[in-house]
CSV table of C-alpha atoms in Angstrom, one decimal:
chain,number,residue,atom,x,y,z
N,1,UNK,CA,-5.1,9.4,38.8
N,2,UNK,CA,-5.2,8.8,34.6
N,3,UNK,CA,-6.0,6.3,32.6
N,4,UNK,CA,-3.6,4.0,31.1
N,5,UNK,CA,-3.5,3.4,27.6
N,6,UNK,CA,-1.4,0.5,25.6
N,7,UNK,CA,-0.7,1.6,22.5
N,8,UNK,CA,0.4,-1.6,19.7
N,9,UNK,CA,3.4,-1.2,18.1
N,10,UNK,CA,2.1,0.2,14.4
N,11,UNK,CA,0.8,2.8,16.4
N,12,UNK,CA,3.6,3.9,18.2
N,13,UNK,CA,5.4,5.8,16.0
N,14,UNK,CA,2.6,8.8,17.3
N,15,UNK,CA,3.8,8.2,20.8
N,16,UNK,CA,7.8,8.3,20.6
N,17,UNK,CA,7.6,4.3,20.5
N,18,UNK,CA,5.9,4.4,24.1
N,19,UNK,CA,4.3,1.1,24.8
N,20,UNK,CA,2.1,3.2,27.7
N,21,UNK,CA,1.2,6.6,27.9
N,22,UNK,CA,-1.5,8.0,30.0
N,23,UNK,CA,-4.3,10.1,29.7
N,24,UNK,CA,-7.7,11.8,30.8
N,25,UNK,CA,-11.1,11.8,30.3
N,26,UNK,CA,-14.7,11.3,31.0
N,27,UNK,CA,-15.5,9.2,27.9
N,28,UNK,CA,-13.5,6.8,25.5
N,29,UNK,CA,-14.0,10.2,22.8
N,30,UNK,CA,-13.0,12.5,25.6
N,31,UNK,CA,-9.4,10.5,26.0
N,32,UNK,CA,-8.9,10.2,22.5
N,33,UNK,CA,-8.8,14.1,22.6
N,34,UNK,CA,-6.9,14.6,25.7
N,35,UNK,CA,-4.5,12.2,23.9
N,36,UNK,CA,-4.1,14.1,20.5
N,37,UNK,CA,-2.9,17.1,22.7
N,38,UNK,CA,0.4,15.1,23.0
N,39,UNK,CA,0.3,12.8,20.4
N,40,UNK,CA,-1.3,14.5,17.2
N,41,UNK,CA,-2.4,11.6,14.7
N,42,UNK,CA,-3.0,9.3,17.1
N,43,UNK,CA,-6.5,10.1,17.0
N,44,UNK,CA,-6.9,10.4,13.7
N,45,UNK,CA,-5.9,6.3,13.3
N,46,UNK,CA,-9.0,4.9,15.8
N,47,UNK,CA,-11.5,7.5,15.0
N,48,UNK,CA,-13.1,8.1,11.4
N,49,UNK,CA,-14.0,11.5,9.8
N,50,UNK,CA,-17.7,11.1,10.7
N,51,UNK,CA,-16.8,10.2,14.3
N,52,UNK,CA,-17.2,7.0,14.4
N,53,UNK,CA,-14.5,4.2,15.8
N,54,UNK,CA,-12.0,2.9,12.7
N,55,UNK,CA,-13.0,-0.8,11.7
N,56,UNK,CA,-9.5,-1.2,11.4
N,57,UNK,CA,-9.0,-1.1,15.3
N,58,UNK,CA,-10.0,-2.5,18.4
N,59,UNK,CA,-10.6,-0.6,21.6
N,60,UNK,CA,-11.1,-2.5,25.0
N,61,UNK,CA,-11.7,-0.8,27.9
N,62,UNK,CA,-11.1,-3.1,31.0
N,63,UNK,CA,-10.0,-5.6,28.8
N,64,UNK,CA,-13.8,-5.2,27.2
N,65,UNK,CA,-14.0,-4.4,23.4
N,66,UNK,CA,-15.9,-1.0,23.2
N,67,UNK,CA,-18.3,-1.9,20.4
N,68,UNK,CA,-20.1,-3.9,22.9
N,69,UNK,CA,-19.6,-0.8,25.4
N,70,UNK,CA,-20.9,2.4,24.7
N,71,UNK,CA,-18.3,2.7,21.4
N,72,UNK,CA,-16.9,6.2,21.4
N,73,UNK,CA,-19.1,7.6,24.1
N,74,UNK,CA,-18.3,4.8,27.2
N,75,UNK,CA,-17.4,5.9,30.0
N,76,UNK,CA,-14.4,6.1,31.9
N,77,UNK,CA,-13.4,6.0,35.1
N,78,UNK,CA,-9.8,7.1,36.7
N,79,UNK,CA,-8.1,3.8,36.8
N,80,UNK,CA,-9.3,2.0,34.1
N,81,UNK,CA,-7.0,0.2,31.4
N,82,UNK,CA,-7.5,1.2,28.0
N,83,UNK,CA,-5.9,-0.8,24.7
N,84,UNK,CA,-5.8,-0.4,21.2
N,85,UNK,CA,-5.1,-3.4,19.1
N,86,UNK,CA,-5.1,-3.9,15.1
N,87,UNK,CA,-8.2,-5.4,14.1
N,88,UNK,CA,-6.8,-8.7,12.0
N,89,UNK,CA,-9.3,-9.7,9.0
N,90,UNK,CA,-9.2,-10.7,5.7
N,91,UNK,CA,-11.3,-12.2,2.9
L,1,UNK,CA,26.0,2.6,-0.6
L,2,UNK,CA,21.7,1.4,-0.9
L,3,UNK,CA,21.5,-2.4,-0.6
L,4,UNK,CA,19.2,-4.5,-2.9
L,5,UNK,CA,15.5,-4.0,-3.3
L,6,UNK,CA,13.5,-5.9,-0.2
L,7,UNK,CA,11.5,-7.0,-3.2
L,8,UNK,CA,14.6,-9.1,-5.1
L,9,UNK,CA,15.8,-10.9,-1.6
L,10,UNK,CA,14.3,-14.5,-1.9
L,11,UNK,CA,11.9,-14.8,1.6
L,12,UNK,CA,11.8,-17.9,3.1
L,13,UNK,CA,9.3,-19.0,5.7
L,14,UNK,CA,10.4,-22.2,7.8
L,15,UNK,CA,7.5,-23.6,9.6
L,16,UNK,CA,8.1,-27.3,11.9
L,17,UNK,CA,5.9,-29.9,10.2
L,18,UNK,CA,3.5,-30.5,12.9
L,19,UNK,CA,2.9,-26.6,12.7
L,20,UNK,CA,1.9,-26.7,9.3
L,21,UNK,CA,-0.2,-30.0,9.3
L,22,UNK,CA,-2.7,-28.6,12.3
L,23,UNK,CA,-2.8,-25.4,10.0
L,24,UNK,CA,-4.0,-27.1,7.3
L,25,UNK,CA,-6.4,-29.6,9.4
L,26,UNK,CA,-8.0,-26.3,11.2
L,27,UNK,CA,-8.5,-25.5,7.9
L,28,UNK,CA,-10.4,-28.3,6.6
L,29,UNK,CA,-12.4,-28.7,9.8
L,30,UNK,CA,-13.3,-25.6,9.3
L,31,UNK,CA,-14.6,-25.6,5.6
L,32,UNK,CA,-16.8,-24.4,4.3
L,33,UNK,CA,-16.3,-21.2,6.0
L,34,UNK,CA,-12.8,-19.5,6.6
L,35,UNK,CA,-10.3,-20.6,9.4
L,36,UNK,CA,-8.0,-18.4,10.6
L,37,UNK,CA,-5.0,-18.0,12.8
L,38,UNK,CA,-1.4,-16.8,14.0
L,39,UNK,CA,2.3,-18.4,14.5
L,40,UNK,CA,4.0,-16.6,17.3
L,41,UNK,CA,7.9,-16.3,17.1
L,42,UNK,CA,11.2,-15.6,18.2
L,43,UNK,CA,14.2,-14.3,16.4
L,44,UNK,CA,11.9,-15.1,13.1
L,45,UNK,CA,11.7,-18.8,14.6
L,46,UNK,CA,7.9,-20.3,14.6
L,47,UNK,CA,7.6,-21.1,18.5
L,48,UNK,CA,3.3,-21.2,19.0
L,49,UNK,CA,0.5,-21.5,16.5
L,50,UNK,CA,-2.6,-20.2,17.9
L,51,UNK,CA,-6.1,-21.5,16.1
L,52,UNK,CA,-8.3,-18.5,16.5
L,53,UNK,CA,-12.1,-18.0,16.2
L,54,UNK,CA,-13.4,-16.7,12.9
L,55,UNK,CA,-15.6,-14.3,14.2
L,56,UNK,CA,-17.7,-14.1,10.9
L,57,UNK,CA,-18.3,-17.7,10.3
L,58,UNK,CA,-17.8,-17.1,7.0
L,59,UNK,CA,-17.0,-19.1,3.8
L,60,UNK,CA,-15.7,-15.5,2.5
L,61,UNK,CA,-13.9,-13.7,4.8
L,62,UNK,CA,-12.6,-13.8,8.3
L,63,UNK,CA,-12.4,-11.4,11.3
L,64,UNK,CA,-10.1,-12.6,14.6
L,65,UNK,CA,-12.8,-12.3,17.8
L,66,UNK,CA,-11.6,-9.5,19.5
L,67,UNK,CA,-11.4,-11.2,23.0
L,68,UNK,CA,-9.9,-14.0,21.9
L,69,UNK,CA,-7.3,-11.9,19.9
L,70,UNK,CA,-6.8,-9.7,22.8
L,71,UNK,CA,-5.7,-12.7,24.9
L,72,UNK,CA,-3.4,-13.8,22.4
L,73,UNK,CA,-2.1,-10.7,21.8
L,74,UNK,CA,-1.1,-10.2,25.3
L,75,UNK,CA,-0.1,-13.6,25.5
L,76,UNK,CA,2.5,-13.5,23.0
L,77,UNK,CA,3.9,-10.1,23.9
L,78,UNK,CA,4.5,-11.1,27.4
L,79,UNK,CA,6.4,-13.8,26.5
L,80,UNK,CA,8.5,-11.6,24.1
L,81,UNK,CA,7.7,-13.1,21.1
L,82,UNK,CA,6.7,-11.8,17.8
L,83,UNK,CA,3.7,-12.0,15.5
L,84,UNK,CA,5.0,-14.2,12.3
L,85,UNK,CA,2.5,-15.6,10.7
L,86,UNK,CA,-1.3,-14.6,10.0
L,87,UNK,CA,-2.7,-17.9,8.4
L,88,UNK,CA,-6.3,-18.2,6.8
L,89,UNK,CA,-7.8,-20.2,4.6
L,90,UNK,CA,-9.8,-19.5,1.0
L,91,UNK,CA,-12.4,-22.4,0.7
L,92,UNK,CA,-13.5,-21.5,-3.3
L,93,UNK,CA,-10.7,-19.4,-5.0
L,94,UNK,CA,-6.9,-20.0,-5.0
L,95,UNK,CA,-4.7,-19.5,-2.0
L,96,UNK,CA,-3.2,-15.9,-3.0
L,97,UNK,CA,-3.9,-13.1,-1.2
L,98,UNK,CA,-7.5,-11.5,-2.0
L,99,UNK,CA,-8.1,-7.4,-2.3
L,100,UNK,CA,-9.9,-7.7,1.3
L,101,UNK,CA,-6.6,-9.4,2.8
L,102,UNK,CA,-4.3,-6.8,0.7
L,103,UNK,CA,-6.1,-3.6,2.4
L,104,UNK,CA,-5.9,-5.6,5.9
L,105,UNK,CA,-2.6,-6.4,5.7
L,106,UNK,CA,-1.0,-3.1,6.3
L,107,UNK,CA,-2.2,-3.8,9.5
L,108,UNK,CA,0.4,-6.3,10.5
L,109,UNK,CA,3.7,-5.3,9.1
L,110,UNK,CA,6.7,-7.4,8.7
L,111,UNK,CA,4.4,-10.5,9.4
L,112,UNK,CA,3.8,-13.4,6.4
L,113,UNK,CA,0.3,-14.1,5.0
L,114,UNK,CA,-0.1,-17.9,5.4
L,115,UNK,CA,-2.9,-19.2,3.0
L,116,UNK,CA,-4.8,-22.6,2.7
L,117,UNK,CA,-7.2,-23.5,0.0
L,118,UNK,CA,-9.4,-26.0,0.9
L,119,UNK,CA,-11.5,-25.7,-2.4
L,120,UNK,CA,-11.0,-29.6,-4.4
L,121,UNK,CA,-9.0,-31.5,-5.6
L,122,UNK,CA,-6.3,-30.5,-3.5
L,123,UNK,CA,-5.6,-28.3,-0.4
L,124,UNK,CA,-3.3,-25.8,-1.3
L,125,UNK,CA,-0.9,-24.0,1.3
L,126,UNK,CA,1.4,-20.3,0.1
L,127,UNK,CA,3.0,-17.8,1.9
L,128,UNK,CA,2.8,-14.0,1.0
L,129,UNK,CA,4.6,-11.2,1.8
L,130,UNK,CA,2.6,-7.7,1.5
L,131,UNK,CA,3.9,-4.5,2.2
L,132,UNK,CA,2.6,-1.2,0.6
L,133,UNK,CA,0.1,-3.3,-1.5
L,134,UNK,CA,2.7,-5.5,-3.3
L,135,UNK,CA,2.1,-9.1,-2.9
L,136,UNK,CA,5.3,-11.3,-3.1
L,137,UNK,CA,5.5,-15.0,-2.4
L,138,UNK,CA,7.7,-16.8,-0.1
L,139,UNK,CA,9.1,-20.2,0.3
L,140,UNK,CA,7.9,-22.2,2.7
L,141,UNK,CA,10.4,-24.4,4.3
L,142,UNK,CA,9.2,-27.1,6.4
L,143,UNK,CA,11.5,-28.6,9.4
């Protein structure tokens, strides 16, 4: 069994306008790569050159954001519901 | 043959009254610190307004909670409607788009940037468009 991942519209242009594609993995980062193999770019919009998750993103894992997870390094199970929304902010 | 510039068609954002007025009363209950909020659509027609947390509490800048966005988010997208509006309020400067909401902005394409100014004498309320870092006003039309 994969995991599911939503992927917001912006984004979709890396995944042939798929609203859902699936993937595997033992941790958020872990996905991310699996992910990249099929969509290249894709990665490169939630994760930062020194590794850490874009500000510009959000990442919920069971409908829980990440940054009060484990960030990059929680865990995943097979089954669990990932999504990826655009962080909104302003000044 | 290429069709005019996006940039010379006149935009025009039509809100329904009531929409607009708790928009600008979120943002004054709000003040001093920044409201913020979104106007779901259909077809480019306001349906919902959703008041969202300001999840910095902030007088200068605004971030949507991210489980409170997520729920609107979904909320909206099941129901086949369309992000329109992103609306926030400036409680010291002007209501025009600042640098911060400029670099955010390319992460909501195609929606307008509702702004409130609740600094004095008088509350304020423009509509911006902003795509690749060029800021262009809109009218507001109220209904």
């Amino acid at each position: 069994m994969a995991i599911e991942v939503r992927i917001p519209t912006i984004l979709r242009t890396y995944t042939d306008g798929q609203k859902v594609v699936e993937g595997k993995g033992e941790t958020l980062a872990g996905l991310l790569e699996d992910l990249d193999g099929r969509h290249p770019g894709l990665r490169g919009r939630l994760v930062t050159e020194d590794g850490g998750l874009h500000r510009f993103v959000n990442v919920y894992v069971n409908d829980e954001d990440v940054r009060f997870l484990g960030g990059l390094e929680t865990a995943l199970n097979d089954g669990d519901s990932v999504t990826v929304l655009p962080a909104v902010a302003g000044g | 043959m290429p069709g005019p510039a996006l940039t010379n068609l006149k935009r025009v954002l039509t809100l329904p009254r009531a929409m607009l007025d708790a928009i600008v009363a979120h943002a004054r209950r709000d003040h001093p610190d920044e409201c913020c909020g979104v106007v779901a659509g259909r077809d480019g027609t306001a349906t919902r307004m959703f008041e969202m947390e300001n999840a910095e509490r902030s007088p200068t800048g605004f971030t949507f909670d991210s489980a409170e966005w997520l729920k609107v988010y979904r909320d909206i997208d099941d129901a086949d409607e369309e992000l329109l509006v992103v609306y926030h309020s400036h409680t010291m400067t002007e209501a025009y788009p600042s640098r911060t909401d400029i670099r955010w902005s390319v992460n909501t394409p195609g929606t307008s940037w509702l702004l409130v100014s609740t600094r004095e004498p008088a509350d304020e309320i423009r509509s911006f468009r902003i795509e690749a870092g060029e800021v262009s006003e809109e009218e507001i039309r109220v209904t």
